[in-house]
Coordinates of C-alpha atoms in Angstrom, one line a residue:
M1 CA 39.6 -40.9 184.2
G2 CA 38.5 -41.1 180.6
T3 CA 40.4 -44.3 180.1
T4 CA 38.9 -45.9 183.2
G5 CA 35.4 -44.8 182.2
R6 CA 35.5 -46.6 178.8
P7 CA 36.0 -50.1 180.3
D8 CA 33.1 -49.4 182.8
R9 CA 30.8 -48.4 180.0
R10 CA 31.8 -51.4 177.9
R11 CA 31.3 -53.7 180.9
T12 CA 27.8 -52.2 181.4
R13 CA 26.9 -52.7 177.7
D14 CA 28.1 -56.3 177.8
T15 CA 26.0 -56.9 180.9
Y16 CA 22.9 -55.7 179.2
R17 CA 23.7 -57.8 176.1
Q18 CA 23.8 -60.8 178.4
V19 CA 20.3 -59.9 179.6
I20 CA 18.9 -59.6 176.1
A21 CA 20.6 -62.8 175.2
L22 CA 18.7 -64.6 177.9
T23 CA 15.3 -63.5 176.5
G24 CA 15.8 -62.5 172.9
P25 CA 14.7 -59.1 171.7
L26 CA 11.0 -59.9 171.4
L27 CA 10.2 -60.6 175.0
P28 CA 11.1 -57.1 176.4
C29 CA 9.0 -55.5 173.7
V30 CA 6.0 -57.8 174.3
S31 CA 6.3 -57.5 178.1
F32 CA 6.5 -53.7 177.8
L33 CA 3.3 -53.5 175.7
G34 CA 1.6 -56.0 178.0
R35 CA 2.2 -54.0 181.1
L36 CA 1.3 -50.7 179.4
P37 CA -2.5 -51.2 180.0
T38 CA -2.0 -51.4 183.7
A39 CA -0.8 -47.8 183.8
T40 CA -3.3 -46.7 181.2
V41 CA -6.3 -48.2 183.0
Q42 CA -5.4 -46.8 186.5
F43 CA -5.3 -43.2 185.2
G44 CA -7.9 -43.6 182.4
S45 CA -10.6 -45.0 184.6
V46 CA -10.6 -41.8 186.7
L47 CA -10.7 -39.6 183.7
L48 CA -13.4 -41.7 182.0
I49 CA -15.8 -41.7 185.0
A50 CA -15.2 -38.0 185.6
R51 CA -16.0 -37.2 182.0
T52 CA -19.1 -39.4 181.7
S53 CA -20.6 -38.8 185.2
G54 CA -19.4 -35.3 185.9
S55 CA -18.6 -36.5 189.5
L56 CA -15.1 -36.5 190.9
S57 CA -16.3 -38.6 193.9
A58 CA -17.6 -41.3 191.6
A59 CA -14.4 -41.2 189.6
G60 CA -12.3 -41.5 192.8
L61 CA -14.5 -44.3 194.1
T62 CA -14.1 -46.3 190.9
G63 CA -10.4 -45.7 190.8
G64 CA -10.0 -46.7 194.4
A65 CA -12.0 -49.9 193.8
L66 CA -9.7 -50.7 190.8
A67 CA -6.6 -50.2 192.9
L68 CA -8.1 -52.3 195.7
G69 CA -8.9 -55.2 193.3
Q70 CA -5.3 -55.2 192.1
V71 CA -3.8 -55.1 195.6
V72 CA -6.0 -57.9 196.9
C73 CA -5.8 -60.2 193.8
G74 CA -2.2 -59.5 192.8
P75 CA -0.6 -62.1 195.2
V76 CA -3.3 -64.6 194.1
V77 CA -2.2 -64.2 190.5
G78 CA 1.4 -64.7 191.5
R79 CA 0.7 -67.8 193.5
L80 CA -1.3 -69.3 190.7
A81 CA 1.6 -68.6 188.3
D82 CA 4.1 -70.3 190.7
R83 CA 1.8 -73.4 191.0
R84 CA 0.5 -73.7 187.4
G85 CA 3.1 -71.9 185.4
Q86 CA 2.8 -68.5 183.8
R87 CA 1.4 -69.6 180.5
R88 CA -2.1 -70.7 181.4
V89 CA -2.5 -68.1 184.2
V90 CA -1.5 -65.1 182.1
V91 CA -3.6 -66.1 179.1
A92 CA -6.7 -66.5 181.3
F93 CA -6.2 -63.2 183.2
S94 CA -5.3 -61.3 180.0
L95 CA -8.6 -62.2 178.3
A96 CA -10.6 -61.7 181.5
N97 CA -9.0 -58.3 182.0
A98 CA -9.8 -57.2 178.5
L99 CA -13.4 -58.2 179.0
A100 CA -13.5 -56.4 182.4
V101 CA -12.0 -53.2 181.0
A102 CA -14.4 -53.2 178.1
S103 CA -17.3 -53.7 180.5
L104 CA -16.1 -50.7 182.5
V105 CA -16.0 -48.5 179.4
A106 CA -19.5 -49.7 178.3
G107 CA -20.9 -49.1 181.8
A108 CA -19.4 -45.6 182.0
L109 CA -20.8 -44.6 178.6
A110 CA -24.2 -46.1 179.6
A111 CA -24.1 -43.9 182.8
L112 CA -24.6 -46.9 185.2
P113 CA -24.9 -46.2 188.9
T114 CA -21.7 -45.5 190.8
A115 CA -21.9 -48.7 192.8
V116 CA -22.0 -50.8 189.6
L117 CA -19.1 -48.8 188.2
A118 CA -17.1 -49.4 191.4
L119 CA -17.7 -53.2 191.0
L120 CA -16.6 -53.1 187.4
G121 CA -13.5 -51.2 188.5
A122 CA -12.7 -53.8 191.1
A123 CA -13.1 -56.5 188.5
A124 CA -10.8 -54.6 186.1
G125 CA -8.2 -54.3 188.9
G126 CA -8.6 -57.9 190.2
T127 CA -8.1 -59.5 186.7
M128 CA -4.9 -57.6 185.8
P129 CA -2.4 -60.2 184.5
L130 CA 0.5 -58.5 186.3
V131 CA 2.9 -58.8 183.3
G132 CA 5.4 -56.6 185.1
P133 CA 6.0 -58.7 188.2
L134 CA 5.8 -62.0 186.3
A135 CA 8.2 -60.7 183.7
R136 CA 10.6 -59.8 186.5
A137 CA 10.3 -63.3 188.0
R138 CA 10.7 -65.0 184.6
L139 CA 13.9 -63.0 183.8
V140 CA 15.4 -63.8 187.1
A141 CA 14.6 -67.5 186.7
L142 CA 16.3 -67.4 183.3
A143 CA 19.4 -65.8 184.7
R144 CA 19.6 -68.2 187.6
R145 CA 19.1 -71.2 185.4
S146 CA 21.9 -70.1 183.0
G147 CA 24.3 -69.6 185.9
A148 CA 24.6 -65.9 185.2
P149 CA 26.6 -63.8 187.6
E150 CA 25.0 -61.5 190.1
S151 CA 25.8 -58.5 187.9
T152 CA 23.5 -59.9 185.2
V153 CA 20.7 -60.6 187.7
G154 CA 21.0 -57.0 188.9
A155 CA 20.9 -55.7 185.3
A156 CA 17.8 -57.8 184.6
L157 CA 16.1 -56.1 187.5
S158 CA 17.2 -52.8 186.2
V159 CA 15.7 -53.5 182.8
E160 CA 12.4 -54.5 184.3
S161 CA 12.3 -51.4 186.5
T162 CA 13.1 -49.2 183.5
L163 CA 10.2 -50.8 181.5
D164 CA 7.9 -50.2 184.5
D165 CA 8.9 -46.5 184.6
M166 CA 8.5 -46.1 180.9
S167 CA 5.0 -47.7 181.0
F168 CA 3.9 -45.4 183.9
V169 CA 5.2 -42.4 181.9
L170 CA 3.7 -43.4 178.5
G171 CA 0.4 -44.8 179.9
P172 CA -1.0 -41.6 181.5
A173 CA 0.4 -39.5 178.6
L174 CA -1.6 -41.6 176.1
V175 CA -4.7 -41.2 178.2
G176 CA -4.2 -37.5 178.4
L177 CA -3.7 -37.2 174.7
A178 CA -6.9 -39.2 174.0
S179 CA -8.8 -37.0 176.4
V180 CA -7.7 -33.8 174.7
L181 CA -8.2 -35.0 171.2
A182 CA -11.3 -37.2 171.6
H183 CA -12.5 -39.1 174.7
P184 CA -10.8 -41.2 177.5
A185 CA -12.9 -44.2 176.3
Y186 CA -10.6 -44.5 173.3
A187 CA -7.6 -45.0 175.5
M188 CA -9.4 -47.5 177.7
A189 CA -10.6 -49.5 174.7
G190 CA -7.0 -49.5 173.3
A191 CA -5.8 -50.8 176.7
A192 CA -8.3 -53.6 176.6
L193 CA -7.2 -54.6 173.1
L194 CA -3.5 -54.3 174.1
V195 CA -3.8 -56.5 177.1
A196 CA -5.7 -59.2 175.1
V197 CA -3.1 -59.3 172.4
C198 CA 0.2 -58.6 174.1
G199 CA -0.7 -60.2 177.4
T200 CA -1.4 -63.4 175.5
A201 CA 1.8 -63.0 173.4
F202 CA 3.8 -62.7 176.7
A203 CA 2.2 -65.8 178.0
L204 CA 2.9 -67.8 174.9
H205 CA 6.5 -66.7 174.5
P206 CA 8.8 -69.8 174.7
T207 CA 10.5 -68.4 177.9
A208 CA 7.3 -69.1 179.8
L209 CA 8.2 -72.7 179.9
T210 CA 11.0 -71.9 182.4
T211 CA 8.3 -71.0 184.9
L212 CA 6.6 -74.4 184.8
P213 CA 6.7 -76.2 188.2
A214 CA 8.4 -79.5 188.4
P215 CA 6.4 -82.4 186.9
E216 CA 4.3 -84.0 189.6
N217 CA 5.2 -87.6 188.6
Q218 CA 9.0 -87.0 188.2
H219 CA 11.1 -88.3 191.1
P220 CA 14.1 -85.9 191.9
A221 CA 16.6 -88.7 191.5
H222 CA 15.4 -89.5 187.9
A223 CA 15.5 -85.9 186.6
P224 CA 17.1 -85.7 183.1
A225 CA 20.8 -85.1 183.2
G226 CA 21.9 -81.5 182.9
T227 CA 18.6 -80.3 184.3
E228 CA 18.6 -77.9 187.2
R229 CA 15.8 -79.0 189.6
P230 CA 13.8 -76.7 191.9
E231 CA 15.1 -78.5 194.9
D232 CA 18.7 -78.0 193.6
R233 CA 18.0 -74.3 193.4
A234 CA 16.6 -74.4 196.9
S235 CA 19.7 -76.2 198.3
A236 CA 21.8 -73.5 196.7
R237 CA 20.7 -70.9 199.3
L238 CA 23.8 -70.8 201.4
P239 CA 23.6 -69.7 205.0
D240 CA 24.8 -66.2 205.7
A241 CA 26.4 -65.7 209.0
T242 CA 25.3 -62.1 209.2
A243 CA 21.7 -62.5 208.0
S244 CA 18.9 -61.4 210.3
E245 CA 17.3 -63.6 212.8
D246 CA 14.0 -63.4 211.1
C247 CA 15.5 -65.5 208.3
A248 CA 16.9 -68.2 210.6
P249 CA 14.4 -70.9 209.6
T250 CA 15.2 -70.4 205.9
R251 CA 19.0 -70.6 206.6
A252 CA 18.5 -73.7 208.8
R253 CA 16.5 -75.3 206.1
A254 CA 19.1 -74.4 203.4
A255 CA 21.9 -75.7 205.5
A256 CA 20.1 -79.0 206.1
E257 CA 19.4 -79.3 202.3
A258 CA 23.0 -78.4 201.4
G259 CA 24.5 -80.9 203.8
A260 CA 22.1 -83.7 203.1
G261 CA 24.2 -85.2 200.3
A262 CA 22.7 -88.2 198.6
G263 CA 19.9 -88.3 201.1
A264 CA 18.5 -85.1 199.6
R265 CA 17.9 -86.9 196.4
V266 CA 15.6 -89.4 198.0
R267 CA 12.4 -87.5 198.6
A268 CA 8.7 -88.3 198.6
R269 CA 6.7 -87.6 195.5
V270 CA 4.8 -84.4 196.2
P271 CA 2.7 -82.5 193.7
A272 CA 4.3 -79.3 192.5
A273 CA 1.4 -77.2 193.8
A274 CA 1.7 -78.8 197.2
V275 CA 5.4 -78.1 197.3
T276 CA 4.8 -74.5 196.5
A277 CA 2.3 -74.2 199.3
L278 CA 4.5 -75.9 201.8
V279 CA 7.6 -73.7 201.3
P280 CA 7.2 -70.9 203.8
M281 CA 7.9 -67.2 203.2
P282 CA 10.6 -65.8 205.5
R283 CA 9.5 -63.1 207.9
C284 CA 12.1 -60.7 206.6
V285 CA 10.0 -60.2 203.4
H286 CA 7.5 -58.2 205.4
A287 CA 10.1 -55.4 206.0
L288 CA 10.8 -55.3 202.3
R289 CA 7.1 -54.9 201.5
A290 CA 6.9 -52.1 204.0
F291 CA 9.7 -50.3 202.1
L292 CA 7.7 -50.6 198.9
A293 CA 4.4 -49.5 200.6
L294 CA 6.2 -46.3 201.9
Q295 CA 7.7 -45.7 198.4
G296 CA 4.2 -46.0 197.0
A297 CA 3.0 -43.5 199.6
M298 CA 5.7 -41.1 198.4
F299 CA 4.6 -41.7 194.8
G300 CA 1.0 -40.9 195.6
A301 CA 1.7 -37.9 197.7
C302 CA 3.9 -36.4 195.0
Q303 CA 1.2 -37.1 192.4
A304 CA -1.4 -35.3 194.5
G305 CA 0.9 -32.4 195.3
I306 CA 1.9 -32.0 191.6
T307 CA -1.8 -32.1 190.5
A308 CA -2.8 -29.5 193.2
L309 CA 0.1 -27.1 192.5
T310 CA -0.4 -27.1 188.7
A311 CA -4.1 -26.5 189.2
R312 CA -3.4 -23.6 191.5
L313 CA -1.1 -22.2 188.8
G314 CA -3.8 -22.7 186.2
Q315 CA -1.7 -25.2 184.3
E316 CA -3.6 -28.5 185.0
D317 CA -2.5 -30.0 181.7
Q318 CA 1.1 -29.8 182.9
A319 CA 0.6 -32.3 185.7
G320 CA 1.1 -35.3 183.5
L321 CA 4.2 -33.9 181.9
V322 CA 5.8 -33.0 185.3
Y323 CA 5.1 -36.5 186.5
A324 CA 6.5 -37.9 183.2
A325 CA 9.8 -35.9 183.7
M326 CA 10.3 -37.7 187.0
G327 CA 9.7 -41.0 185.3
V328 CA 12.3 -40.3 182.6
T329 CA 15.1 -39.6 185.1
S330 CA 14.0 -42.5 187.2
A331 CA 14.3 -44.8 184.2
A332 CA 17.7 -43.4 183.3
A333 CA 18.9 -43.9 186.9
G334 CA 17.6 -47.5 186.8
L335 CA 19.6 -48.3 183.7
A336 CA 22.7 -46.8 185.2
M337 CA 22.5 -49.2 188.2
A338 CA 24.3 -51.9 186.2
A339 CA 27.4 -49.8 186.4
V340 CA 27.4 -49.9 190.2
P341 CA 30.3 -52.1 191.5
A342 CA 29.3 -55.4 193.0
R343 CA 31.3 -54.5 196.2
F344 CA 28.7 -51.8 196.9
G345 CA 26.1 -54.2 198.2
L346 CA 22.4 -54.1 198.2
P347 CA 21.9 -53.0 201.9
A348 CA 24.3 -50.0 201.3
R349 CA 22.5 -49.1 198.1
R350 CA 19.2 -49.2 199.9
R351 CA 20.4 -46.8 202.6
L352 CA 21.9 -44.4 200.0
A353 CA 18.7 -44.5 197.8
T354 CA 16.4 -43.8 200.7
A355 CA 18.7 -41.0 202.0
A356 CA 18.7 -39.4 198.6
A357 CA 14.9 -39.7 198.3
F358 CA 14.5 -37.9 201.6
V359 CA 17.0 -35.1 200.9
L360 CA 15.8 -34.5 197.3
S361 CA 12.2 -34.3 198.4
L362 CA 12.7 -31.5 200.9
P363 CA 12.9 -28.7 198.2
L364 CA 9.3 -29.6 197.2
L365 CA 8.1 -27.8 200.4
R366 CA 9.5 -24.6 199.1
T367 CA 8.4 -24.9 195.5
H368 CA 5.8 -22.5 194.3
G369 CA 6.3 -22.1 190.5
L370 CA 6.1 -24.4 187.5
A371 CA 9.7 -24.1 186.5
G372 CA 10.9 -24.9 190.0
L373 CA 8.5 -27.8 190.2
Y374 CA 9.9 -29.3 186.9
A375 CA 13.5 -28.9 188.2
V376 CA 12.9 -30.4 191.7
V377 CA 10.8 -33.3 190.5
T378 CA 13.2 -34.2 187.6
V379 CA 16.1 -34.5 190.1
L380 CA 14.0 -36.4 192.6
G381 CA 13.3 -39.1 190.0
V382 CA 17.0 -40.1 190.3
A383 CA 16.3 -41.8 193.7
Y384 CA 13.2 -43.8 192.7
A385 CA 14.3 -46.6 190.4
P386 CA 17.5 -47.4 192.3
H387 CA 15.5 -48.0 195.5
L388 CA 12.9 -50.1 193.7
I389 CA 15.6 -52.2 192.0
T390 CA 17.4 -52.7 195.3
V391 CA 14.3 -53.8 197.2
F392 CA 13.3 -56.2 194.4
G393 CA 16.8 -57.6 194.4
L394 CA 16.6 -58.2 198.1
T395 CA 13.2 -59.8 197.7
E396 CA 14.6 -62.2 195.0
R397 CA 17.3 -63.3 197.4
A398 CA 15.0 -63.7 200.4
V399 CA 12.2 -65.8 199.0
P400 CA 12.2 -69.5 198.0
P401 CA 12.5 -69.9 194.2
A402 CA 9.2 -71.8 194.1
R403 CA 7.3 -68.7 195.3
L404 CA 9.2 -66.0 193.4
A405 CA 6.3 -64.9 191.2
E406 CA 4.0 -64.6 194.2
A407 CA 6.6 -62.6 196.1
M408 CA 7.1 -60.2 193.1
A409 CA 3.3 -59.8 192.7
F410 CA 2.9 -59.1 196.5
A411 CA 5.7 -56.5 196.3
T412 CA 3.9 -54.8 193.5
S413 CA 0.6 -54.9 195.4
A414 CA 2.4 -53.2 198.4
L415 CA 3.6 -50.5 196.1
V416 CA 0.2 -49.9 194.5
G417 CA -1.6 -50.1 197.8
G418 CA 0.6 -47.5 199.4
Q419 CA 0.2 -45.2 196.4
A420 CA -3.6 -45.6 196.3
L421 CA -4.0 -44.9 200.1
S422 CA -1.7 -41.9 199.8
V423 CA -3.5 -40.4 196.9
A424 CA -6.8 -40.8 198.8
V425 CA -5.5 -39.2 202.0
T426 CA -3.3 -36.4 200.5
G427 CA -6.0 -35.5 198.0
R428 CA -8.2 -34.4 200.9
L429 CA -5.3 -32.7 202.6
T430 CA -4.6 -30.6 199.5
D431 CA -8.2 -29.4 199.4
S432 CA -7.8 -27.9 202.9
Y433 CA -4.1 -27.0 203.2
G434 CA -2.8 -26.8 199.6
P435 CA -0.1 -28.7 197.8
R436 CA 2.5 -28.2 200.5
A437 CA 0.6 -30.7 202.7
A438 CA 0.9 -33.4 200.1
F439 CA 4.6 -32.7 199.6
A440 CA 5.1 -32.9 203.4
V441 CA 3.5 -36.4 203.4
A442 CA 5.9 -37.4 200.6
S443 CA 8.9 -36.2 202.6
T444 CA 7.6 -37.9 205.8
A445 CA 7.3 -41.2 203.9
A446 CA 10.8 -40.8 202.6
A447 CA 12.1 -40.1 206.1
L448 CA 10.4 -43.2 207.5
T449 CA 11.9 -45.3 204.7
F450 CA 15.4 -44.0 205.5
V451 CA 15.0 -44.6 209.2
I452 CA 13.9 -48.2 208.7
A453 CA 16.8 -48.7 206.3
L454 CA 19.2 -47.5 209.0
A455 CA 17.6 -49.6 211.7
A456 CA 17.5 -52.8 209.6
R457 CA 20.4 -55.1 209.7
P458 CA 22.8 -54.7 206.8
T459 CA 22.0 -58.1 205.4
A460 CA 18.2 -58.3 205.8
H461 CA 18.0 -60.9 203.1
C462 CA 18.0 -64.6 203.8
G463 CA 21.2 -65.7 202.3
R464 CA 22.8 -65.6 198.9
I465 CA 22.2 -67.8 195.9
A466 CA 25.3 -69.6 194.6
P467 CA 26.0 -69.9 190.9
A468 CA 24.0 -72.7 189.3
P469 CA 26.9 -74.9 188.4
H470 CA 27.9 -75.2 192.1
A471 CA 24.3 -75.6 193.2
R472 CA 23.8 -78.9 191.5
V473 CA 23.4 -82.1 193.5
D474 CA 26.1 -84.5 192.6
D475 CA 24.8 -87.7 190.9
E476 CA 27.6 -89.8 192.3
P477 CA 27.1 -91.6 195.6
A478 CA 28.0 -89.5 198.6
R479 CA 31.4 -90.3 200.1
T480 CA 31.6 -91.2 203.7
T481 CA 34.5 -91.0 206.0
S482 CA 35.1 -93.3 208.9

């Protein structure tokens, strides 16, 4: 067993080296720092308003407005990035978000009315540059363009999920530390500075050029030799005989493009933005967004339950550390996903991850002490990242390449929306029925996710992307047979 384990570990390390080789060591660092303000602002805004106004309702309203702004505007940011490229969009939203967060801090310190603070919170949420989803889309695009194997694409998604987990562990921890030592305003001001600097650095990184849409005045037949064109990548979506019926239009379109031969090269000149708008999203994406919304609901319910239980035990300061413990094990499980054999496909991984989340959440209903809470939550974190990575992988395979950033942003909005709604609902339940009510909601959300995973077809995605070298359209005239 020891001799077989070494090759597996070596193969996993080599896969992650391939991922880093696609981006260079700087991009993961910049993207991590660029997404850290998102987690900091979400938690910091609540603490800031609670400290300056003394009203938990005002803090909750502002935090809810911030989450709503992110949910509503997130897909818009993704669509703009698909149409205009990430560079201009991320620079604009990073600077706008820094200004919005600074305005929220100033408004809180000036004791502005709650309605004004809610508007400022919505502006802070709506202008988030969404570095996480866009980094995920960029890394997948780099892997696809290089013709990397599916294992490398999966490892890329694992890296991005780990960075997300780390940011959502470190962000609240920094806010809590600033609150204890000084004031939440310092953490919020640091987040504004960080998003302005690192968000801009992420936008200006050379890899952002891979997200540019095709030139509007370039005819497909005259693309430079050796260049993989967006329409080539679209024609690489091969029909899957076992895919769900909801994806039939996409499969039919892919088959038509793949079989068009030389005729596929003769296409009308359409602006890149118009091409992005014309490519439809397959209906099977909605089910994947439902998975993420339910997982967000589980996140939110666990957060509310952990907060309520630690408060009941007189250990309120432990809530952030308990939640961080879950994030650490989730990040470790996400990195380990690269070692999962390719023959264990994404649908099977989804069923296993959702089953594990449901089973591991049940002990929360019987948890009454701090030590038990740490133990249960730490083990529960093992199921989170694998499910997120799997659903993002299915999303990447389902959507047209020209709308990948929008799809990733929409998926993140579904996750955030489910979490925000769950926190609002379970927060009230804990006031009346205690932390067990919140944990019951978390287990129910996990059970629903598992049931949907069982009911869904094994291949709910819309086909599979072939390696890039085989996806190219031949430059020679098509051969005809008589």
